CSV table of C-alpha atoms and ligand atoms in Angstrom, one decimal:
chain,number,residue,atom,x,y,z
A,1,MET,CA,43.8,37.8,35.6
A,2,LEU,CA,45.1,34.3,35.7
A,3,ARG,CA,44.6,32.7,39.1
A,4,TYR,CA,45.0,29.2,40.3
A,5,PHE,CA,45.0,27.0,43.4
A,6,THR,CA,45.0,23.5,44.4
A,7,THR,CA,43.1,21.3,47.1
A,8,GLY,CA,43.5,17.7,48.2
A,9,GLU,CA,45.5,15.6,50.6
A,10,SER,CA,48.1,13.0,49.6
A,11,HIS,CA,46.0,10.0,50.6
A,12,GLY,CA,42.6,11.5,50.4
A,13,GLU,CA,40.2,10.7,47.6
A,14,ALA,CA,41.5,13.2,45.0
A,15,LEU,CA,43.4,16.4,44.3
A,16,VAL,CA,41.6,19.3,42.5
A,17,ALA,CA,43.2,22.2,40.8
A,18,VAL,CA,41.3,25.2,39.6
A,19,LEU,CA,42.6,27.6,36.9
A,20,SER,CA,40.6,30.8,36.3
A,21,GLY,CA,41.2,33.5,33.6
A,22,LEU,CA,42.2,31.7,30.5
A,23,PRO,CA,40.6,33.0,27.3
A,24,ALA,CA,37.8,31.1,25.5
A,25,GLY,CA,38.7,29.0,22.4
A,26,LEU,CA,41.9,27.2,23.4
A,27,LYS,CA,42.1,23.6,22.3
A,28,VAL,CA,42.8,21.4,25.3
A,29,ASP,CA,44.7,18.3,24.5
A,30,GLN,CA,43.8,15.6,27.1
A,31,ALA,CA,46.7,13.2,26.0
A,32,PHE,CA,49.2,16.0,26.5
A,33,LEU,CA,47.9,16.7,30.1
A,34,ASP,CA,48.1,12.9,30.9
A,35,ARG,CA,51.6,12.8,29.4
A,36,GLU,CA,52.8,15.7,31.6
A,37,LEU,CA,51.4,14.0,34.6
A,38,TRP,CA,53.3,10.8,33.6
A,39,ARG,CA,56.5,12.8,33.3
A,40,ARG,CA,56.1,14.0,36.9
A,41,GLN,CA,55.8,10.5,38.2
A,42,GLN,CA,59.1,9.4,36.5
A,43,GLY,CA,62.7,9.4,37.5
A,44,TYR,CA,65.2,7.0,39.0
A,45,GLY,CA,64.9,6.9,42.7
A,46,ARG,CA,61.1,7.3,43.1
A,47,GLY,CA,59.1,5.5,45.8
A,48,GLY,CA,56.7,2.6,45.5
A,49,ARG,CA,53.8,4.9,45.2
A,50,MET,CA,54.7,5.8,41.6
A,51,LYS,CA,54.0,2.1,40.7
A,52,ILE,CA,50.4,2.3,41.9
A,53,GLU,CA,49.5,5.7,40.8
A,54,ARG,CA,49.1,6.5,37.0
A,55,ASP,CA,47.6,10.0,37.1
A,56,THR,CA,44.9,11.1,34.7
A,57,ALA,CA,43.5,14.6,34.4
A,58,HIS,CA,39.7,14.5,34.8
A,59,ILE,CA,38.5,17.8,33.6
A,60,LEU,CA,35.4,18.8,35.5
A,61,SER,CA,34.7,22.2,34.2
A,62,GLY,CA,35.7,25.2,31.9
A,63,VAL,CA,36.3,22.9,28.8
A,64,ARG,CA,33.5,21.9,26.5
A,65,HIS,CA,33.8,20.1,23.1
A,66,GLY,CA,37.6,20.2,23.6
A,67,ILE,CA,38.0,23.9,24.0
A,68,THR,CA,38.2,26.4,26.9
A,69,ILE,CA,35.0,28.4,27.3
A,70,GLY,CA,36.4,31.2,29.4
A,71,SER,CA,34.9,29.8,32.6
A,72,PRO,CA,37.1,28.5,35.5
A,73,ILE,CA,38.8,25.2,34.7
A,74,SER,CA,38.8,22.6,37.4
A,75,ILE,CA,40.7,19.3,37.1
A,76,LEU,CA,40.3,16.3,39.4
A,77,LEU,CA,43.2,13.7,39.9
A,78,GLU,CA,42.1,10.6,41.7
A,79,ASN,CA,44.4,9.2,44.3
A,80,ARG,CA,44.4,5.5,43.5
A,81,ASP,CA,45.9,4.9,46.9
A,82,TRP,CA,42.7,6.2,48.5
A,83,LYS,CA,41.2,2.7,48.6
A,84,ASN,CA,43.9,1.8,51.2
A,85,TRP,CA,43.2,4.8,53.3
A,86,GLN,CA,39.4,5.2,53.5
A,87,GLU,CA,39.3,3.8,57.0
A,88,SER,CA,42.3,5.6,58.4
A,89,LEU,CA,41.7,9.0,56.8
A,90,PRO,CA,37.8,9.2,56.4
A,91,VAL,CA,36.0,12.6,56.0
A,92,GLY,CA,33.5,11.5,58.6
A,93,GLU,CA,34.4,10.7,62.2
A,94,GLY,CA,35.2,7.1,61.4
A,95,ASP,CA,37.0,4.7,63.9
A,96,PRO,CA,39.8,6.5,65.8
A,97,SER,CA,41.5,3.1,66.2
A,98,LYS,CA,42.1,3.0,62.5
A,99,HIS,CA,44.0,6.3,62.4
A,100,LYS,CA,47.6,6.1,61.2
A,101,ALA,CA,49.4,8.6,63.4
A,102,VAL,CA,52.8,10.0,62.5
A,103,LYS,CA,54.2,9.8,66.0
A,104,SER,CA,57.6,11.4,65.7
A,105,PRO,CA,58.3,14.4,63.3
A,106,ARG,CA,60.8,14.1,60.5
A,107,PRO,CA,63.5,16.6,60.5
A,108,GLY,CA,63.3,18.7,57.2
A,109,HIS,CA,59.6,17.9,56.8
A,110,ALA,CA,56.8,20.2,57.8
A,111,ASP,CA,55.7,17.7,60.6
A,112,LEU,CA,56.8,19.6,63.7
A,113,ALA,CA,56.1,23.2,62.6
A,114,GLY,CA,52.8,22.1,61.2
A,115,ALA,CA,51.6,20.2,64.3
A,116,LEU,CA,52.5,23.2,66.5
A,117,LYS,CA,50.9,25.6,64.2
A,118,TYR,CA,47.6,23.9,63.7
A,119,ASN,CA,47.5,22.4,67.1
A,120,PHE,CA,47.6,18.7,66.2
A,121,PRO,CA,48.8,16.0,68.7
A,122,GLU,CA,50.8,14.3,65.8
A,123,ALA,CA,51.7,15.1,62.2
A,124,ARG,CA,49.3,12.9,60.0
A,125,TYR,CA,47.3,15.9,58.8
A,126,VAL,CA,50.4,18.0,58.2
A,127,LEU,CA,52.1,15.4,56.1
A,128,GLU,CA,48.9,14.9,54.1
A,129,ARG,CA,48.8,18.4,52.7
A,130,ALA,CA,52.6,19.4,52.9
A,131,SER,CA,53.5,16.3,50.8
A,132,ALA,CA,54.5,17.0,47.2
A,133,ARG,CA,51.7,14.8,46.0
A,134,GLU,CA,50.1,18.2,45.7
A,135,SER,CA,52.5,19.2,42.8
A,136,ALA,CA,50.6,16.7,40.5
A,137,ALA,CA,47.6,19.2,40.7
A,138,ARG,CA,50.0,22.0,39.6
A,139,VAL,CA,51.3,19.9,36.7
A,140,ALA,CA,47.7,19.3,35.4
A,141,ILE,CA,46.9,23.1,35.2
A,142,GLY,CA,50.5,23.9,34.2
A,143,ALA,CA,49.9,21.7,31.1
A,144,VAL,CA,46.9,23.8,30.2
A,145,ALA,CA,49.1,27.0,30.6
A,146,LYS,CA,51.7,25.3,28.3
A,147,VAL,CA,49.1,24.7,25.7
A,148,PHE,CA,48.2,28.4,25.9
A,149,LEU,CA,51.9,29.4,25.6
A,150,GLY,CA,52.3,27.1,22.6
A,151,GLU,CA,49.9,29.2,20.7
A,152,LEU,CA,52.2,32.0,21.3
A,153,GLY,CA,55.2,30.0,20.0
A,154,ILE,CA,56.6,29.5,23.7
A,155,GLY,CA,57.8,26.1,24.9
A,156,VAL,CA,58.7,25.3,28.6
A,157,LEU,CA,60.8,22.3,29.4
A,158,SER,CA,63.4,21.2,32.1
A,159,HIS,CA,66.5,19.1,32.4
A,160,VAL,CA,68.6,18.0,35.3
A,161,ILE,CA,71.9,19.8,36.1
A,162,SER,CA,73.1,17.7,39.0
A,163,VAL,CA,72.2,14.9,41.4
A,164,GLY,CA,74.2,14.9,44.6
A,165,ASN,CA,77.9,15.4,43.5
A,166,ALA,CA,77.4,14.3,39.8
A,167,ALA,CA,76.9,17.5,37.8
A,168,LEU,CA,77.0,18.9,34.3
A,169,GLY,CA,79.9,21.4,33.9
A,170,ASP,CA,79.4,25.0,33.4
A,171,VAL,CA,77.6,24.6,30.1
A,172,GLU,CA,74.5,26.0,28.7
A,173,VAL,CA,72.5,23.1,27.3
A,174,PRO,CA,70.7,24.1,24.1
A,175,TRP,CA,67.0,23.9,23.6
A,176,ASP,CA,67.4,21.2,20.9
A,177,ARG,CA,69.2,18.9,23.4
A,178,ILE,CA,66.5,19.5,26.1
A,179,ARG,CA,63.5,18.9,24.0
A,180,PRO,CA,64.3,15.1,23.2
A,181,LEU,CA,64.5,14.5,26.9
A,182,ALA,CA,60.7,15.2,27.3
A,183,GLU,CA,60.0,12.7,24.5
A,184,ARG,CA,61.8,9.8,26.1
A,185,GLU,CA,59.7,6.8,26.9
A,186,GLU,CA,62.0,5.8,29.8
A,187,ILE,CA,63.1,8.6,32.1
A,188,LEU,CA,66.2,8.0,34.1
A,189,LEU,CA,67.5,11.3,35.5
A,190,SER,CA,66.7,13.7,32.6
A,191,CYS,CA,70.2,14.8,32.0
A,192,ALA,CA,71.3,15.8,28.5
A,193,ASP,CA,74.7,14.1,28.9
A,194,PRO,CA,74.4,10.2,29.1
A,195,GLY,CA,77.8,9.7,30.8
A,196,ILE,CA,76.9,12.2,33.6
A,197,GLU,CA,73.4,10.8,33.9
A,198,GLN,CA,75.0,7.4,34.7
A,199,ARG,CA,77.1,9.1,37.4
A,200,MET,CA,73.8,10.7,38.7
A,201,LYS,CA,72.3,7.2,38.8
A,202,GLU,CA,75.3,6.0,40.9
A,203,GLU,CA,74.5,8.9,43.3
A,204,VAL,CA,71.0,7.6,43.7
A,205,ASP,CA,72.2,4.0,44.1
A,206,LYS,CA,74.5,5.1,46.9
A,207,ALA,CA,71.5,6.7,48.8
A,208,LEU,CA,69.4,3.7,48.3
A,209,ARG,CA,72.2,1.5,49.6
A,210,THR,CA,72.8,3.5,52.7
A,211,GLY,CA,69.2,4.4,53.5
A,212,ASP,CA,69.9,8.0,52.7
A,213,SER,CA,68.4,10.5,50.3
A,214,VAL,CA,69.8,12.9,47.6
A,215,GLY,CA,69.0,16.3,46.2
A,216,GLY,CA,70.1,18.2,43.2
A,217,VAL,CA,69.6,21.0,40.7
A,218,PHE,CA,67.2,21.3,37.7
A,219,GLU,CA,66.9,24.0,35.1
A,220,VAL,CA,63.7,25.1,33.4
A,221,VAL,CA,64.1,26.7,30.1
A,222,ALA,CA,61.3,28.9,28.4
A,223,HIS,CA,62.1,29.0,24.7
A,224,GLY,CA,60.5,31.6,22.3
A,225,VAL,CA,59.4,34.2,24.9
A,226,PRO,CA,59.1,37.7,23.4
A,227,PRO,CA,60.7,40.6,25.2
A,228,GLY,CA,58.3,42.6,27.4
A,229,LEU,CA,56.8,40.2,29.8
A,230,GLY,CA,56.8,41.5,33.4
A,231,THR,CA,57.9,45.0,34.4
A,232,TYR,CA,60.2,46.9,36.6
A,233,ALA,CA,57.4,49.4,37.3
A,234,GLN,CA,56.4,47.7,40.6
A,235,TRP,CA,58.2,45.2,42.8
A,236,ASP,CA,55.5,42.5,42.7
A,237,GLU,CA,55.3,42.7,38.9
A,238,ARG,CA,58.9,41.9,38.1
A,239,LEU,CA,59.2,38.6,36.2
A,240,ASP,CA,62.3,37.5,38.0
A,241,ALA,CA,60.5,37.8,41.4
A,242,LEU,CA,57.4,36.1,40.1
A,243,LEU,CA,59.4,33.2,38.7
A,244,ALA,CA,61.6,32.9,41.9
A,245,GLY,CA,58.5,32.7,44.1
A,246,ALA,CA,56.7,30.3,41.8
A,247,VAL,CA,59.7,27.9,41.8
A,248,MET,CA,60.6,28.3,45.3
A,249,SER,CA,57.0,27.4,46.2
A,250,LEU,CA,57.7,23.8,45.2
A,251,GLN,CA,58.3,21.3,48.0
A,252,ALA,CA,62.0,20.9,48.8
A,253,VAL,CA,63.3,23.7,46.6
A,254,LYS,CA,65.6,25.8,48.8
A,255,ALA,CA,67.2,28.2,46.3
A,256,VAL,CA,66.4,29.6,42.9
A,257,GLU,CA,68.9,31.0,40.4
A,258,ILE,CA,68.0,33.1,37.3
A,259,GLY,CA,70.7,32.7,34.5
A,260,VAL,CA,74.2,32.6,36.3
A,261,GLY,CA,72.9,34.6,39.2
A,262,VAL,CA,75.0,32.7,41.8
A,263,SER,CA,78.4,32.8,40.1
A,264,ALA,CA,77.7,36.4,38.9
A,265,ALA,CA,78.1,37.7,42.4
A,266,ALA,CA,81.9,36.8,42.4
A,267,SER,CA,82.5,37.7,38.7
A,268,PRO,CA,83.5,41.2,37.2
A,269,GLY,CA,80.7,42.9,35.3
A,270,SER,CA,82.6,42.6,32.0
A,271,ALA,CA,82.4,38.8,32.3
A,272,VAL,CA,78.6,38.7,33.3
A,273,HIS,CA,76.6,41.2,31.2
A,274,ASP,CA,75.5,40.0,27.8
A,275,GLU,CA,76.7,42.2,25.0
A,276,ILE,CA,74.1,43.5,22.5
A,277,ALA,CA,74.3,43.1,18.8
A,278,TYR,CA,71.9,43.7,16.0
A,279,ASP,CA,71.0,41.6,12.8
A,280,ALA,CA,67.7,42.7,11.3
A,281,ALA,CA,66.8,39.1,10.2
A,282,GLY,CA,66.9,37.4,13.6
A,283,GLY,CA,64.4,36.8,16.4
A,284,TYR,CA,61.5,39.1,17.5
A,285,THR,CA,63.4,42.3,17.0
A,286,GLY,CA,66.8,41.7,15.4
A,287,PHE,CA,68.5,42.6,18.7
A,288,SER,CA,70.6,39.8,20.0
A,289,ARG,CA,73.1,38.8,22.7
A,290,ARG,CA,76.5,37.2,22.7
A,291,GLY,CA,75.5,35.1,25.7
A,292,ASN,CA,72.7,34.6,28.0
A,293,HIS,CA,74.1,35.1,31.5
A,294,ALA,CA,71.0,37.1,32.5
A,295,GLY,CA,68.7,34.0,31.9
A,296,GLY,CA,66.5,36.1,29.7
A,297,ILE,CA,65.5,38.7,32.2
A,298,GLU,CA,66.7,42.2,32.7
A,299,GLY,CA,65.0,44.8,34.9
A,300,GLY,CA,62.3,42.3,35.7
A,301,ILE,CA,61.3,42.1,32.0
A,302,SER,CA,61.9,39.3,29.6
A,303,ASN,CA,64.5,40.5,27.1
A,304,GLY,CA,63.8,38.1,24.2
A,305,GLU,CA,66.5,35.5,25.2
A,306,GLU,CA,65.6,32.0,26.6
A,307,ILE,CA,64.4,32.3,30.2
A,308,ARG,CA,66.6,29.9,32.4
A,309,VAL,CA,65.6,29.3,35.9
A,310,ARG,CA,67.3,26.8,38.2
A,311,GLY,CA,65.8,25.2,41.3
A,312,TYR,CA,68.1,23.7,44.0
A,313,LEU,CA,66.5,20.8,45.8
A,314,LYS,CA,67.5,19.7,49.3
A,315,PRO,CA,67.6,16.0,49.8
A,316,ILE,CA,64.3,14.2,50.7
A,317,SER,CA,63.6,14.4,54.4
A,318,THR,CA,62.1,10.9,54.9
A,319,LEU,CA,65.1,8.6,55.5
A,320,ARG,CA,64.9,4.8,55.6
A,321,ARG,CA,67.7,5.2,58.1
A,322,PRO,CA,65.9,7.9,60.1
A,323,LEU,CA,67.3,10.7,61.9
A,324,GLN,CA,66.8,11.5,65.6
A,325,SER,CA,63.6,12.9,66.8
A,326,VAL,CA,61.2,13.1,69.7
A,327,ASP,CA,58.0,11.2,70.3
A,328,PHE,CA,55.1,13.7,70.2
A,329,ALA,CA,53.2,12.1,73.1
A,330,THR,CA,56.0,11.1,75.4
A,331,ARG,CA,58.7,13.5,74.5
A,332,GLU,CA,61.2,10.7,74.7
A,333,PRO,CA,64.0,10.5,72.1
A,334,VAL,CA,63.0,8.2,69.3
A,335,LYS,CA,63.9,7.7,65.5
A,336,ALA,CA,61.8,9.9,63.1
A,337,ALA,CA,58.8,8.3,61.5
A,338,TYR,CA,59.2,6.5,58.2
A,339,GLU,CA,56.6,6.3,55.5
A,340,ARG,CA,57.2,5.0,52.0
A,341,SER,CA,59.2,7.6,50.3
A,342,ASP,CA,61.2,8.8,47.2
A,343,VAL,CA,64.9,8.9,47.5
A,344,CYS,CA,65.7,11.2,44.6
A,345,VAL,CA,63.1,13.5,42.8
A,346,VAL,CA,65.1,16.0,40.9
A,347,PRO,CA,63.6,15.2,37.4
A,348,ALA,CA,60.1,15.2,38.8
A,349,ALA,CA,60.7,18.5,40.5
A,350,GLY,CA,61.9,19.9,37.2
A,351,VAL,CA,58.6,18.9,35.6
A,352,ALA,CA,56.6,20.5,38.5
A,353,ALA,CA,58.7,23.7,38.0
A,354,GLU,CA,57.9,23.7,34.3
A,355,ALA,CA,54.3,23.9,35.3
A,356,MET,CA,55.0,26.8,37.7
A,357,VAL,CA,57.1,28.7,35.1
A,358,ALA,CA,54.4,28.0,32.5
A,359,LEU,CA,51.6,29.4,34.8
A,360,THR,CA,53.8,32.4,35.6
A,361,LEU,CA,54.5,33.2,31.9
A,362,ALA,CA,50.9,32.6,31.0
A,363,ARG,CA,49.7,35.1,33.6
A,364,CYS,CA,52.3,37.7,32.5
A,365,ALA,CA,51.4,37.2,28.8
A,366,LEU,CA,47.7,37.5,29.6
A,367,GLU,CA,48.3,40.8,31.5
A,368,LYS,CA,50.3,42.1,28.5
A,369,PHE,CA,48.1,40.9,25.7
A,370,GLY,CA,44.7,40.6,27.5
A,371,GLY,CA,41.8,39.0,25.5
A,372,ASP,CA,38.7,37.0,26.5
A,373,SER,CA,38.9,34.7,23.3
A,374,MET,CA,42.0,33.2,21.7
A,375,GLY,CA,41.3,35.2,18.6
A,376,GLU,CA,41.5,38.4,20.5
A,377,THR,CA,44.6,37.4,22.5
A,378,LEU,CA,46.4,36.3,19.3
A,379,ARG,CA,45.5,39.4,17.5
A,380,ASN,CA,46.9,41.5,20.2
A,381,PHE,CA,50.0,39.4,20.4
A,382,LYS,CA,50.7,39.5,16.7
A,383,GLY,CA,50.1,43.4,16.7
A,384,TYR,CA,52.8,43.6,19.5
A,385,CYS,CA,55.2,41.3,17.5
A,386,GLU,CA,54.8,43.6,14.5
A,387,GLN,CA,55.4,46.6,16.7
A,388,ILE,CA,58.7,45.2,18.1
A,389,LYS,CA,59.8,44.0,14.7
A,390,ASN,CA,59.4,47.5,13.2
A,391,TYR,CA,60.8,49.2,16.3
B,401,LIG,C1,58.1,15.7,43.2
B,401,LIG,C2,58.5,15.7,44.7
B,401,LIG,C3,58.4,14.5,45.4
B,401,LIG,C4,58.7,14.4,46.8
B,401,LIG,N1,58.6,13.3,47.5
B,401,LIG,C5,58.9,13.3,48.9
B,401,LIG,C6,58.9,12.0,49.6
B,401,LIG,O1,58.5,10.9,48.9
B,401,LIG,N2,59.2,12.0,50.8
B,401,LIG,C7,59.6,13.1,51.4
B,401,LIG,O2,59.9,13.1,52.7
B,401,LIG,N3,59.7,14.3,50.8
B,401,LIG,C8,59.3,14.4,49.5
B,401,LIG,N4,59.4,15.6,48.9
B,401,LIG,C9,59.8,16.9,49.5
B,401,LIG,C10,58.9,17.2,50.6
B,401,LIG,O3,57.5,17.4,50.2
B,401,LIG,C11,59.3,18.5,51.4
B,401,LIG,O4,60.6,18.5,51.7
B,401,LIG,C12,58.4,18.8,52.6
B,401,LIG,O5,57.0,19.0,52.1
B,401,LIG,C13,58.9,20.0,53.3
B,401,LIG,O6,58.8,21.2,52.6
B,401,LIG,P1,60.2,22.0,52.2
B,401,LIG,O7,61.3,21.0,51.9
B,401,LIG,O8,59.8,22.8,51.1
B,401,LIG,O9,60.6,22.8,53.5
B,401,LIG,C14,59.1,15.6,47.5
B,401,LIG,C15,59.3,16.8,46.7
B,401,LIG,C16,59.0,16.9,45.3
B,401,LIG,C17,59.2,18.1,44.6
């Protein structure tokens, strides 16, 4: 079973991610891992931290001579900012006068709920773990999952649908227009339409000008997924449920949509369901669809079409023009705390969501095909492909 978790605080020494359950014999491409980490750090509207951090994946275990060995993989990401925080956030007791307390909780952040839950007098420790810095660790192991999926011919990428009020219309952006976005050397807002991307930039500029923040929508697309991942047999094995949970678990994602899930609720069935056709030459099975409103999943199972999952991001909660709050100590009304912050993170959240989708699909693929070595997994996968081709 593929399992994973992360550790680390935003301004601590490092993040660590552990990924357990991958077969042995998968070639791990260090440059690809670092490129994925770089992609998560990009996008117009990121805060100052992105200028000092340049993440690299330091693989500690589970990979030897460039290939996985079936043992748990652990990856360390150094926090370069740690040097500025060693005295204020030490592991040992340290000097309490050096602590940097977060004295008034930010509406929309974990500050108040976390301080109440863990019984902290202020929100420093809450922010340290709730922060989306953690998503970098997910991107590192997500990149390994992508390498695994690549061996099965599956690609996972994202693009941005909207930032604030600037949005792509109701169009399905094809894979061939999404792929080049990930190859760009300068990432603005990762939108496939350059005109709309400029309008998205204006939305970020407006937020920057007014001390505000802005959210938006990204879409993750998984290309080349065979039919048969996930199942309706049990509620917690449904692929749609697993993907929704995985994407929703990302910081600031407040809604998840599969295919045209939201507008489908107000449309007649005849306009929503994807009619079935057959052409023996095409795809994994020859069965095809006239559209992909279902986003590649029916009955909790991948149906052989592209999987399309959208994440809806609320605007960032740390505002340069802070909202009203209360001082933890005095209970007097004050402005919410401000700490260097991003203003727009929609493209970066898309990259983190790619990692979550890749980890989820890798888990389902391993549940379906099994295998302790890549040879065994690929043999099982090819056998299944033959079976559905000859169905
Ligand atoms: C890539 C990424 C970067 C983020 N950067 C910030 C940030 O700089 N400042 C901030 O207040 N929130 C940021 N967030 C959002 C917060 O982490 C998130 O809103 C907070 O942890 C509360 O969790 P919730 O929004 O899921 O309820 C970011 C989210 C993502 C996905």
